[in-house]
Short mmCIF file of C-alpha atoms in Angstrom, two decimals:
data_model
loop_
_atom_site.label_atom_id
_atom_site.label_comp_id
_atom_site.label_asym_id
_atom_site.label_seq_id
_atom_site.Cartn_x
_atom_site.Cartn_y
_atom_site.Cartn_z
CA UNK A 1 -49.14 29.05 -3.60
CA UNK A 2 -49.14 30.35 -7.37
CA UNK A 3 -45.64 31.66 -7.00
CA UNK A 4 -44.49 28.03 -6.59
CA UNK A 5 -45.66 27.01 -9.98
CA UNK A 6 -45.14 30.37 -11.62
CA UNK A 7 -41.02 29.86 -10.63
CA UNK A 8 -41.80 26.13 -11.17
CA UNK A 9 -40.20 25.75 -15.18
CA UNK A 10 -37.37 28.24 -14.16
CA UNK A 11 -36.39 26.21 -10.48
CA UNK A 12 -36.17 23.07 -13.10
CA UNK A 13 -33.97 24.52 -15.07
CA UNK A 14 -31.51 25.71 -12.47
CA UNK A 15 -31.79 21.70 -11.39
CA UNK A 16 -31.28 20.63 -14.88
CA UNK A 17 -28.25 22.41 -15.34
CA UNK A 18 -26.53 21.17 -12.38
CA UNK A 19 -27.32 17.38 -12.45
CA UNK A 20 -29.57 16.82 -15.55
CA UNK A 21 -28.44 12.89 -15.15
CA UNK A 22 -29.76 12.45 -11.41
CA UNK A 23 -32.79 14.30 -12.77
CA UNK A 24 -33.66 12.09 -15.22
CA UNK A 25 -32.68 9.06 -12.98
CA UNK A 26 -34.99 10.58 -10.81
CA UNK A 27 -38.11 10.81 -12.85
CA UNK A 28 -37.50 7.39 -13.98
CA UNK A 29 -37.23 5.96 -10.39
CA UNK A 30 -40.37 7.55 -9.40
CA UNK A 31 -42.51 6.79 -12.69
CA UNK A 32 -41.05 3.19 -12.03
CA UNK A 33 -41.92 2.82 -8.60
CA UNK A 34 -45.12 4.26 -8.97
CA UNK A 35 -46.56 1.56 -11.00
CA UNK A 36 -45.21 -1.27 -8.89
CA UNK A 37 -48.35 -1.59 -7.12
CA UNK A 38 -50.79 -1.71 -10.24
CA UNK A 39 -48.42 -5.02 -10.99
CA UNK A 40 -47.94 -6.33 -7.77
CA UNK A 41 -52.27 -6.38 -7.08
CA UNK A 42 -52.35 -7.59 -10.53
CA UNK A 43 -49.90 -10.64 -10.03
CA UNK A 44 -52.05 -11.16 -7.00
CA UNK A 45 -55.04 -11.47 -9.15
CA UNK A 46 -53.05 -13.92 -11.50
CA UNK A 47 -52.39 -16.01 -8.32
CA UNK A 48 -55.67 -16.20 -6.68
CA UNK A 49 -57.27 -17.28 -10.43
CA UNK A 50 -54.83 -19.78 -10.51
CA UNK A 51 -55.49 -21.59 -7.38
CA UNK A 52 -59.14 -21.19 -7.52
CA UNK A 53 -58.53 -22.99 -11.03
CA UNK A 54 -56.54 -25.53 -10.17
CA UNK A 55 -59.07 -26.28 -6.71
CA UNK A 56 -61.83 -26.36 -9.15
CA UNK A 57 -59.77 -29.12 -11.36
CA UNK A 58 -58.52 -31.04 -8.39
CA UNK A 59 -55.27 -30.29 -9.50
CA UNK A 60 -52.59 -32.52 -7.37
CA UNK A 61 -50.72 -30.31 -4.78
CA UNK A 62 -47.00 -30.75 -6.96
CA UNK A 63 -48.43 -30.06 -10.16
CA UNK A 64 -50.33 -26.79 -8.11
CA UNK A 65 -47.34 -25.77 -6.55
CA UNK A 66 -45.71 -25.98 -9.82
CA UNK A 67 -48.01 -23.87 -11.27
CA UNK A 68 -47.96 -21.12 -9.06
CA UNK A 69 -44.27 -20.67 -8.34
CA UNK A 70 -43.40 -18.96 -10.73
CA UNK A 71 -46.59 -16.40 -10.15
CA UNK A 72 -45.50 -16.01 -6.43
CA UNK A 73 -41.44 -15.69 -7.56
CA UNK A 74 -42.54 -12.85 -9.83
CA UNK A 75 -44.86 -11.28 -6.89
CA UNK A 76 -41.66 -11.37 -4.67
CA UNK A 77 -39.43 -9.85 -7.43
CA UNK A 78 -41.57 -7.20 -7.53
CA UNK A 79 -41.56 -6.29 -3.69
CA UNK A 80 -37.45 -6.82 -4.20
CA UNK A 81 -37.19 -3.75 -6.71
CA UNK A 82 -39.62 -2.04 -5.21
CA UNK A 83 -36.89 -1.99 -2.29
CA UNK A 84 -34.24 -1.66 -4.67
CA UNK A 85 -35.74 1.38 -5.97
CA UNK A 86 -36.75 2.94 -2.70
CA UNK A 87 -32.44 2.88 -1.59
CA UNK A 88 -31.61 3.66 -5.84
CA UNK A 89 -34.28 6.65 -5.27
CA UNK A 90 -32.50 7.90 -1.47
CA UNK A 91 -29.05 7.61 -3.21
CA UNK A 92 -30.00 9.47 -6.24
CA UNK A 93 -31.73 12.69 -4.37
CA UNK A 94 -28.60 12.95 -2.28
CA UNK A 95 -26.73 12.72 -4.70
CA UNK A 96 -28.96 15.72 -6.69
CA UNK A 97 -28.98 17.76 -3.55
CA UNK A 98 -25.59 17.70 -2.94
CA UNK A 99 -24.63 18.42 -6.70
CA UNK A 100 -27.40 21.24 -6.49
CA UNK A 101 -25.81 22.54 -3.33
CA UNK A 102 -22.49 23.71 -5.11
CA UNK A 103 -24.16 24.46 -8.16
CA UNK A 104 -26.32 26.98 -6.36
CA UNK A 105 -23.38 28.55 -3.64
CA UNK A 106 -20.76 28.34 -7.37
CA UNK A 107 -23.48 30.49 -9.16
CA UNK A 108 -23.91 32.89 -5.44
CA UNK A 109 -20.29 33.73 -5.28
CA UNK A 110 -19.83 34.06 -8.84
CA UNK A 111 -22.46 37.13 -8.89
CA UNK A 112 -21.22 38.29 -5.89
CA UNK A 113 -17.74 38.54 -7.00
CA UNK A 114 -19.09 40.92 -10.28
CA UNK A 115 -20.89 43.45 -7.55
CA UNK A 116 -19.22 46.82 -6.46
CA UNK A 117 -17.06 47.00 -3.78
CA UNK A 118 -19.19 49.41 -1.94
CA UNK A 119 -21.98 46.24 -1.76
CA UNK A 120 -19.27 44.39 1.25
CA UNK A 121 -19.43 47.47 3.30
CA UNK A 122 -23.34 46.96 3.79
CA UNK A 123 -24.58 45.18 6.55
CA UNK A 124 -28.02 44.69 4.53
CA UNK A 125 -25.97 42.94 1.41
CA UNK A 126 -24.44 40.47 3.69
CA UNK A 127 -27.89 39.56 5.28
CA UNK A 128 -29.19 39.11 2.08
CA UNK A 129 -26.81 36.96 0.81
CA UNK A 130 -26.31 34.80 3.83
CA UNK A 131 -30.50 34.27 3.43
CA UNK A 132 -29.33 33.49 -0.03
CA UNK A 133 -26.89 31.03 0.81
CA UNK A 134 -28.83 29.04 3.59
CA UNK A 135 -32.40 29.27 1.88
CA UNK A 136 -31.30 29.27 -2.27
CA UNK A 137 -30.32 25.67 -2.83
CA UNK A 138 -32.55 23.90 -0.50
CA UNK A 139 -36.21 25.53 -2.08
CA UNK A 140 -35.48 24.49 -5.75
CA UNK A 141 -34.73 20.49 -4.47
CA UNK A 142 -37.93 21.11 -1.49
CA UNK A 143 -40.40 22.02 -4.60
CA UNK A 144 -38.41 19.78 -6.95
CA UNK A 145 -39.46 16.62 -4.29
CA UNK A 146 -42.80 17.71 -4.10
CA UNK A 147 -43.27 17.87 -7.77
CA UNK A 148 -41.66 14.28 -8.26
CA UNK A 149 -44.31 12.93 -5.25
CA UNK A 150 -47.11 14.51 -6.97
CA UNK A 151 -46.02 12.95 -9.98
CA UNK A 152 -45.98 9.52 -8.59
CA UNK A 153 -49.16 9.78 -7.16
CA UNK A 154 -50.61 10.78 -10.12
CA UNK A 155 -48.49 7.86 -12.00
CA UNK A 156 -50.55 5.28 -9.79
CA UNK A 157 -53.19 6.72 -9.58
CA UNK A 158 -53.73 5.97 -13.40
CA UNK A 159 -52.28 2.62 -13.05
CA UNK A 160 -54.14 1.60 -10.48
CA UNK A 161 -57.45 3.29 -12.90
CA UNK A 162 -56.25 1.21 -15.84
CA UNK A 163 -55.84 -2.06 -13.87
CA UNK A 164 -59.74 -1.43 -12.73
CA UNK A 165 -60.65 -0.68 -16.04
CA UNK A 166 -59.08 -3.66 -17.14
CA UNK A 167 -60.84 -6.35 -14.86
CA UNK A 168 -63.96 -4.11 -14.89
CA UNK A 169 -64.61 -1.07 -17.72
CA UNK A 170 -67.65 -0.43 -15.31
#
């Protein structure tokens, strides 16, 4: 809904300040990862021109073979970080979530220790702040993921548009 992206800018900034480096880690992962398969289709174009090339030359099978190795090596690289990145991406929103977790519960019982006494005596405070407690750190990293999918989509989406618009501007 619109309150999502209306507390969107202020839900980052409670993330930045409690792990600004596994934030930026993972943006990076995700922009990363999200143009893997603009490179790995276009590697596969690379390979198919090749062989239809080197068919249409009667190229001899060692000199073919020596052609395309490297083309196919780079084509498995690719699906090797793209694995790489998937465990680097796992490891680095624990890590976020977890950091988040104490930031959040820190911030919580820092507040609560400046309220009134009175406040501990009501039944309605301590509902409200176990809601707080369950509910407050996990929303900010649920809309944070979302945001960081959408962005990848959106990442190859428009690599995937400029790799069409590269073999055909039509």
């Amino acid at each position: 809904s619109m309150a999502i992206f209306k507390n969107m800018p202020r839900l980052f900034r409670l993330v930045w300040r409690a792990t600004p480096g596994a934030l930026i880690v993972s943006v990076m992962l995700t922009i990363t990862s999200s143009l893997l398969p603009a490179a790995q289709i276009y590697i596969s174009k690379l390979i198919v021109d090749q062989v239809v090339l080197l068919v249409e030359s009667s190229t001899q099978i060692s000199v073919m073979a020596e052609t395309l190795l490297p083309l196919v090596a780079g084509g498995f690289g690719l699906l090797v970080l793209q694995a790489i990145l998937q465990q680097l991406d796992i490891y680095t929103t624990q890590v976020m979530s977890d950091r988040f977790l104490l930031f959040a519960n820190t911030q919580m019982l820092e507040q609560a220790t400046l309220l009134d006494l009175a406040h501990y005596e009501s039944s309605k405070f301590h509902d409200i702040l176990n809601r707080a407690q369950q509910s407050g750190s996990a929303y900010p990293m649920r809309v944070l993921r979302t945001t960081l999918r959408l962005l990848g989509q959106v990442t190859r989406l428009f690599g995937l548009l400029a790799l069409l618009f590269r073999f055909n501007p039509l």
